[in-house]
Amino acid sequence: MGIQEQYRTDAANLLDSGAVKLVIGYGEGSTPERRRPIFIRSAEEVGRLVLDANCIANLSAYLVPEGLLSDGKSVAVFLKPDGIRSVNILAAEAQLNPEQVVILGFNIDAGLANPLPGRKANEFAPLLASLKSAGLSTDLQREADRLEQMTAVERFEYWKEQFSKCIKCYACRQVCPMCYCRRCIVDVNQPQWVNTSSHTLGNFEWNIIRAYHLAGRCVACGGCDRACPVNIPLRLLNHRMSKEALDTFDHFAGESADQKPVLATFRQDDPETFIL
Amino acid sequence: MAKIGVFVCHCGENIASMVDTGKLVTAISGHPGVAFSSEYKYFCSDPGQETVKRAIRENNLTGVVVAACSPRMHEQTFRKACAEAGLNPYMLELANIREQCSWVHTDRIEATDKAIEITRALVEKVKRNNDLQPISVPVTRRAMVIGGGVAGIQAAIDIATAGREVVLVEREPSIGGHMSQISETFPTLDCSQCILTPRMVEAVQHPNIRVMTYAEVEEVDGFIGNFTVKVRSKARYVKMETCTGCGDCIQKCPVKKIPSEFECELGNRTAIYTPFAQAVPNVPVIDRSRCTYFKNGKCAICKKTCQIDSIDFEQEDKTEYIEVGAIVVATGFQVQNTSMYGEYGYGRYKDVITGLHFERLASASGPTAGKIKRPSDGKEPETVVFIQCAGSRDASKGVKYCSKICCMYTAKHAMLYAHKVHHGKSQIFYMDIRAAGKGYDEFTRRAIEEDEAGYIRGRVSKLYEENGKLIVRGVDTLLGKPVEVEADMVVLATAMVPQPDAKEFAQRIGIGYDEYGFFNEAHLKLRPVETSTAGIYLAGACQSPKDIPDSVSQASAAAAKVLGLFSKEQLEREPVVATVSDSTCAGCWGCVIACPYNAIDRKEITDRNGNLIKRVASVNPGLCQGCGTCVSFCRSNSIDLAGFTESQIFAEVMGL
Ligand SMILES: Cc1cc2nc3c(=O)[nH]c(=O)nc-3n(C[C@H](O)[C@H](O)[C@H](O)COP(=O)(O)OP(=O)(O)OC[C@H]3O[C@@H](n4cnc5c(N)ncnc54)[C@H](O)[C@@H]3O)c2cc1C
Ligand code: SF4
Ligand code: SF4
Ligand code: SF4
Ligand code: SF4
């Protein structure tokens, strides 16, 4: 039995037994290689579930809408390791109870979707630990290295050019599982910290604030990057922040559900090179 | 309509020499909302403050900006003046055009432009300020003193005698600190034990003092007036309540050859022991790592010996949380380990010892009963060489600072040696003789003139053993000649350094420290016994090297500060506290974790029927210190700080 069949069966069993009230998975999309999130509430519907190498979106973002989990019932969700990490962060930030999240885990390797053993986020701890020790990389590694080589001025120019494209559609925010605030700081207009018009200053303010808000939280699912209609390489920005958090503070976002926010905690042996 | 008064201070020449104050006044007087502006030589002076008050009254000002020095300097002064003129004190802002402008610039035109911008920014801020009322918090009128050396004992007695409760926490089995190890004390040569022991007894017997020995402070929570301190009392294995201190157990303990820490390893102790005969409390402890019973379950001789069954092998460490309003830190010092000086041979030659060893040799209650005998063979040394600054004032190998006491105790050692070994000869290598203090220079003169201490100005370059003698080589820099002395014993005046765990301890309780680990005072000259953490004070050698008179004076000063704090039942606190917006808080609890004062709780919001709607953060204004950490952490921008609100800061920034 292929993984798709197996997970359809698993989903049907979970729904039939009443273990979960909802399965969040992937279905056919608008083109043959696109997948879109689908929400299945009865075993009869599991045939709509698709699982293959095109299932790349991080579905954990659909767990946080207000009220979904407040009845205490469980929800099953298809997640890659990045999604499992974001469930851990959401749990660490009290946005959900990980006991209510049943994970249908998989990863994509060599063009194939493969099952990952485990059902609850904490069962994936060894997997996440091995990801942490493997270190961070991005599929834009060459570009990342090139940025690293630049002088501060050159890098600033690079991002100025990139950010000048931003149209403030906030698609990057909407897609990100970590952007769950009921009111985002960009929507504050008393005072108007972030300029809403799309000129360079306002765009800088927005993109830099977002990068900071994701420091030590981004799981590199790439959602924002794919969502961006003007192709700003947002993952490079997030990658750089993640690298800083890992190298400097040994913080790998979403390592566990009791992880403390890297920007709110300190350890006595934290490097203090920035304190003059 | 805002009516803001702007008062531009010259600060004598401090500001006026670099900032064109006239131009500043003209520029700001045309700024929207500014109803009054003037300049003056010293606004902080009496007539200056009167000008401000009069202007407030006569012009019905709604806000005041004083363009002068740092708010750290005079914010309180002008707040008071505003209050006296009937204006809410929080309607005042200081525009810092001194530290942040005139002092750091060299171009008068640029400095003036900057001063205008700074002042304008504060005018914009003060327009958006609101009246704030101070917050009163109750003060727990009980103090904790950490460290039971002479400084800690003095502070505890002073506070207790004034009628307040004190908890004195000492980590060793007995209070007393280093002073109990010292034989006789400069500059009077009275016996250290004789003057200290009565104080130690007074402390334990005082009805207002609770002495906790063998105990360590693990955590300090809270803030001035309201600290909660976690203290762990280590298991003694001897019942404090019943033990009479008869010492039978100590007599019988078969493990007798443990080098005694108190005797600087010149003598031995048993596994169940009191550090010294006059220990207070006079209740032994069992050194678990050495006790045979704890090793293999056999022995228990002490338990069998004790007639009132006071030995309890089952005892465990006890943790308690103690509420106090103020803390005096008096954790003292240690003598530096001098083994980094290869040329002095410390640790290599048995007869090269430190000053503290010498104290034990000279002490009537010490391992040699006060006879000067050298450690290697117990012979009376005929010639003793003392090396001063063995670690101090040596940037390359030791510490940069002067330990302040070594000149004096070396002179004392030479005297004690002369009194005890009449034909003995002492030679002291020194760099300078620093004997500033009441009766101090007279004391060193006496050592030279009456007790024939031989002072050689110069450093020792080499020390080695030959035919049972220690050969000390150096240069007499006054004569410009090399010298060589054959000695039977060498005493190093080692540096006074912080306790080994000083930095870690300071971090644990939240006070600052210098590069060495000595604790930092709030201001070296004007606030020498306070730390920059309100409610935590310093006494004794934990702050810097000190002798007994200095340690005791500082202890009494710290006690006076504590008593000042305790003189009122309530403490007025700045109303600069944070508040959370329930409607936008996402309940991520980041702020709860980030708040260094544990001032944020989780709050449940329910509907009319009690159903939970959501959980949000909520700041306890009694605990909040207004640091703003939570404000900067909150991603949803849900927290605002009174006196520094988002709209005030925004206006200030946009005013630049
Ligand atoms: C060789 C020598 C000779 C000296 N001779 C003289 C002299 O003749 N005349 C003179 O005026 N001065 C003399 N001094 C200086 C004198 O010893 C000090 O001034 C004095 O001991 C300082 O007292 P203190 O209470 O600050 O520190 P200490 O005596 O060091 O006491 C500190 C106490 O705090 C305790 N403690 C430390 N950390 C903790 C903790 N975390 N928790 C709980 N308890 C803790 C320690 O166990 C100790 O009991 C001499 C010093 C030396 C080294
Ligand atoms: S910032 Fe982008 S890549 Fe990172 S978790 Fe959010 S959507 Fe994924
Ligand atoms: S998705 Fe792209 S264009 Fe839209 S707000 Fe984000 S960065 Fe700007
Ligand atoms: S950090 Fe902000 S959003 Fe998070 S709990 Fe605190 S106030 Fe609420
Ligand atoms: S301002 Fe915020 S972080 Fe600072 S003490 Fe108050 S509640 Fe805590």
PDB file of C-alpha atoms in Angstrom, chain B residues 408 411 415 430 433 435 439-453 455:
ATOM      1  CA  MET B 408      49.714  47.123  57.460  1.00  0.00           C
ATOM      2  CA  ALA B 411      54.204  45.466  59.579  1.00  0.00           C
ATOM      3  CA  MET B 415      56.053  43.101  65.077  1.00  0.00           C
ATOM      4  CA  TYR B 430      58.279  46.298  49.608  1.00  0.00           C
ATOM      5  CA  ILE B 433      54.617  51.589  52.418  1.00  0.00           C
ATOM      6  CA  ALA B 435      49.902  53.436  55.745  1.00  0.00           C
ATOM      7  CA  GLY B 439      47.326  55.522  63.757  1.00  0.00           C
ATOM      8  CA  TYR B 440      48.600  53.600  60.725  1.00  0.00           C
ATOM      9  CA  ASP B 441      51.811  55.425  59.876  1.00  0.00           C
ATOM     10  CA  GLU B 442      52.699  55.499  63.553  1.00  0.00           C
ATOM     11  CA  PHE B 443      52.174  51.749  63.549  1.00  0.00           C
ATOM     12  CA  THR B 444      54.576  51.035  60.698  1.00  0.00           C
ATOM     13  CA  ARG B 445      57.113  53.441  62.182  1.00  0.00           C
ATOM     14  CA  ARG B 446      56.898  51.467  65.411  1.00  0.00           C
ATOM     15  CA  ALA B 447      57.592  48.253  63.520  1.00  0.00           C
ATOM     16  CA  ILE B 448      60.722  49.806  62.058  1.00  0.00           C
ATOM     17  CA  GLU B 449      61.955  51.767  65.035  1.00  0.00           C
ATOM     18  CA  GLU B 450      61.005  49.624  68.010  1.00  0.00           C
ATOM     19  CA  ASP B 451      60.740  46.158  66.549  1.00  0.00           C
ATOM     20  CA  GLU B 452      63.574  46.501  64.078  1.00  0.00           C
ATOM     21  CA  ALA B 453      61.714  45.354  61.020  1.00  0.00           C
ATOM     22  CA  TYR B 455      62.591  47.120  55.107  1.00  0.00           C
TER      23      TYR B 455
END
